[in-house]
């Protein structure tokens, strides 16, 4: 009886996890299609290339401006020689940087258009606050700790 209860509990957790992951990756019903910047990414387990606003299956090796190469199987060889398999939901932009597909690959004009529709304003302001802790150990064994806060605002 205890084994059956544990098995049911495990199956329930597995089902909940699969449901949550499916909701996180599938587009919402009625959601408008986004125009993406040029690059390649892994979307729903497949490698796709974004070029001039169009999305096509990646059928060849993609080479970015800095020399980063991405194969149709999703293996990335960066300009410095390191290799990795591109994870789901990530992309390599045309400059050769690894970015989050849904956040960093959306074309800026689409972001501005959406913002104008939602807020009525066409100006974008981004504020980044960065907190760092710097620990310095010198040769005498003294320790200095500095907390720094840097704020950058762009419009």
CSV table of C-alpha atoms in Angstrom, one decimal:
chain,number,residue,atom,x,y,z
A,1,UNK,CA,0.0,0.0,0.0
A,2,UNK,CA,2.8,2.4,0.9
A,3,UNK,CA,4.6,1.6,-2.4
A,4,UNK,CA,1.4,2.4,-4.4
A,5,UNK,CA,1.0,5.7,-2.5
A,6,UNK,CA,4.6,6.7,-3.2
A,7,UNK,CA,4.2,5.7,-6.9
A,8,UNK,CA,1.0,7.9,-7.2
A,9,UNK,CA,2.8,10.8,-5.5
A,10,UNK,CA,5.8,10.5,-7.9
A,11,UNK,CA,3.5,10.3,-11.0
A,12,UNK,CA,1.6,13.4,-9.8
A,13,UNK,CA,4.8,15.3,-9.4
A,14,UNK,CA,6.1,14.2,-12.8
A,15,UNK,CA,2.8,15.3,-14.4
A,16,UNK,CA,2.8,18.7,-12.8
A,17,UNK,CA,6.5,19.2,-13.8
A,18,UNK,CA,5.7,18.3,-17.4
A,19,UNK,CA,2.7,20.5,-17.5
A,20,UNK,CA,4.7,23.5,-16.2
A,21,UNK,CA,7.5,23.0,-18.6
A,22,UNK,CA,5.1,22.7,-21.6
A,23,UNK,CA,3.4,26.0,-20.5
A,24,UNK,CA,6.8,27.7,-20.3
A,25,UNK,CA,7.9,26.9,-23.8
A,26,UNK,CA,4.7,26.9,-25.9
A,27,UNK,CA,3.4,30.2,-27.2
A,28,UNK,CA,0.2,31.5,-25.8
A,29,UNK,CA,-3.0,31.1,-27.9
A,30,UNK,CA,-3.6,34.3,-29.9
A,31,UNK,CA,-0.2,35.8,-29.0
A,32,UNK,CA,1.2,37.8,-32.0
A,33,UNK,CA,4.3,36.5,-33.7
A,34,UNK,CA,7.4,38.4,-32.8
A,35,UNK,CA,9.9,39.7,-35.3
A,36,UNK,CA,13.3,38.5,-34.3
A,37,UNK,CA,16.8,39.9,-34.9
A,38,UNK,CA,19.2,38.0,-37.1
A,39,UNK,CA,20.9,35.0,-35.6
A,40,UNK,CA,20.2,31.4,-34.7
A,41,UNK,CA,18.5,29.7,-31.7
A,42,UNK,CA,17.1,26.5,-30.3
A,43,UNK,CA,13.3,26.7,-30.3
A,44,UNK,CA,11.1,23.7,-29.3
A,45,UNK,CA,14.1,21.4,-29.6
A,46,UNK,CA,15.0,22.4,-33.2
A,47,UNK,CA,17.6,24.8,-34.5
A,48,UNK,CA,16.2,27.8,-36.4
A,49,UNK,CA,17.8,30.7,-38.2
A,50,UNK,CA,16.3,34.2,-38.0
A,51,UNK,CA,17.1,36.3,-41.0
A,52,UNK,CA,15.4,39.6,-42.0
A,53,UNK,CA,12.4,38.8,-39.8
A,54,UNK,CA,11.9,35.3,-41.2
A,55,UNK,CA,12.3,32.1,-39.3
A,56,UNK,CA,13.6,29.0,-41.1
A,57,UNK,CA,15.1,25.7,-40.0
A,58,UNK,CA,18.9,25.8,-39.7
A,59,UNK,CA,20.3,23.6,-42.5
A,60,UNK,CA,23.9,24.7,-42.6
A,61,UNK,CA,26.6,25.9,-40.3
A,62,UNK,CA,25.9,29.5,-39.2
A,63,UNK,CA,28.9,31.8,-38.7
A,64,UNK,CA,28.5,35.0,-36.7
A,65,UNK,CA,30.6,38.2,-37.2
A,66,UNK,CA,33.1,37.4,-34.5
A,67,UNK,CA,33.7,33.8,-35.9
A,68,UNK,CA,31.4,31.9,-33.6
A,69,UNK,CA,30.0,28.9,-35.5
A,70,UNK,CA,26.7,27.0,-34.8
A,71,UNK,CA,25.9,23.7,-36.5
A,72,UNK,CA,22.5,22.5,-37.5
A,73,UNK,CA,22.7,20.0,-34.5
A,74,UNK,CA,23.1,22.9,-32.1
A,75,UNK,CA,26.8,22.7,-31.3
A,76,UNK,CA,28.4,26.1,-30.7
A,77,UNK,CA,32.1,26.8,-31.2
A,78,UNK,CA,32.8,30.2,-29.9
A,79,UNK,CA,35.5,32.5,-31.3
A,80,UNK,CA,37.8,31.6,-28.3
A,81,UNK,CA,37.5,27.9,-29.1
A,82,UNK,CA,35.2,26.8,-26.3
A,83,UNK,CA,32.3,24.5,-27.3
A,84,UNK,CA,28.9,23.8,-25.9
A,85,UNK,CA,25.5,22.6,-27.0
A,86,UNK,CA,23.1,25.5,-27.3
A,87,UNK,CA,20.4,25.0,-24.6
A,88,UNK,CA,16.6,25.3,-25.3
A,89,UNK,CA,15.5,28.9,-25.2
A,90,UNK,CA,18.9,30.4,-26.0
A,91,UNK,CA,20.2,32.0,-29.2
A,92,UNK,CA,23.4,33.2,-30.8
A,93,UNK,CA,23.0,36.7,-32.2
A,94,UNK,CA,24.7,37.9,-35.3
A,95,UNK,CA,27.5,39.4,-33.2
A,96,UNK,CA,28.3,35.9,-31.8
A,97,UNK,CA,27.0,36.4,-28.2
A,98,UNK,CA,24.8,33.8,-26.4
A,99,UNK,CA,21.5,35.5,-25.4
A,100,UNK,CA,18.1,34.5,-24.2
A,101,UNK,CA,15.9,33.9,-27.2
A,102,UNK,CA,12.6,35.4,-26.1
A,103,UNK,CA,14.1,38.5,-24.4
A,104,UNK,CA,17.2,39.5,-26.4
A,105,UNK,CA,16.4,38.5,-29.9
A,106,UNK,CA,13.1,40.5,-30.3
A,107,UNK,CA,13.6,43.3,-32.9
A,108,UNK,CA,13.7,46.8,-31.2
A,109,UNK,CA,11.1,48.3,-33.5
A,110,UNK,CA,8.6,45.7,-32.3
A,111,UNK,CA,9.4,46.5,-28.7
A,112,UNK,CA,8.8,50.2,-29.4
A,113,UNK,CA,5.5,49.4,-31.2
A,114,UNK,CA,4.2,47.3,-28.3
A,115,UNK,CA,5.2,49.9,-25.8
A,116,UNK,CA,3.4,52.6,-27.7
A,117,UNK,CA,0.2,50.4,-27.8
A,118,UNK,CA,0.4,49.6,-24.1
A,119,UNK,CA,1.6,52.9,-22.5
A,120,UNK,CA,1.0,55.5,-25.2
A,121,UNK,CA,4.6,56.5,-24.9
A,122,UNK,CA,7.4,55.8,-27.4
A,123,UNK,CA,10.3,56.6,-25.1
A,124,UNK,CA,12.2,53.7,-23.4
A,125,UNK,CA,14.1,54.2,-20.2
A,126,UNK,CA,16.2,51.4,-18.7
A,127,UNK,CA,17.7,51.7,-15.3
A,128,UNK,CA,20.3,49.1,-14.2
A,129,UNK,CA,21.4,49.0,-10.5
A,130,UNK,CA,24.5,46.8,-9.9
A,131,UNK,CA,25.6,45.9,-6.4
A,132,UNK,CA,29.1,44.4,-6.0
A,133,UNK,CA,31.2,43.4,-3.0
A,134,UNK,CA,34.9,43.8,-3.4
A,135,UNK,CA,37.2,42.0,-0.9
A,136,UNK,CA,40.9,42.9,-0.9
A,137,UNK,CA,43.5,40.8,1.0
A,138,UNK,CA,46.9,42.5,1.1
A,139,UNK,CA,50.2,40.9,1.9
A,140,UNK,CA,50.0,41.9,5.6
A,141,UNK,CA,46.8,39.8,6.1
A,142,UNK,CA,44.6,42.8,6.4
A,143,UNK,CA,41.2,42.5,4.7
A,144,UNK,CA,39.2,45.4,3.2
A,145,UNK,CA,35.6,45.0,2.1
A,146,UNK,CA,33.9,47.5,-0.1
A,147,UNK,CA,30.3,47.5,-1.0
A,148,UNK,CA,29.6,49.4,-4.2
A,149,UNK,CA,26.4,50.4,-6.0
A,150,UNK,CA,26.5,51.6,-9.6
A,151,UNK,CA,23.4,52.8,-11.4
A,152,UNK,CA,23.3,53.3,-15.1
A,153,UNK,CA,20.2,54.9,-16.8
A,154,UNK,CA,19.7,55.0,-20.5
A,155,UNK,CA,16.9,56.5,-22.6
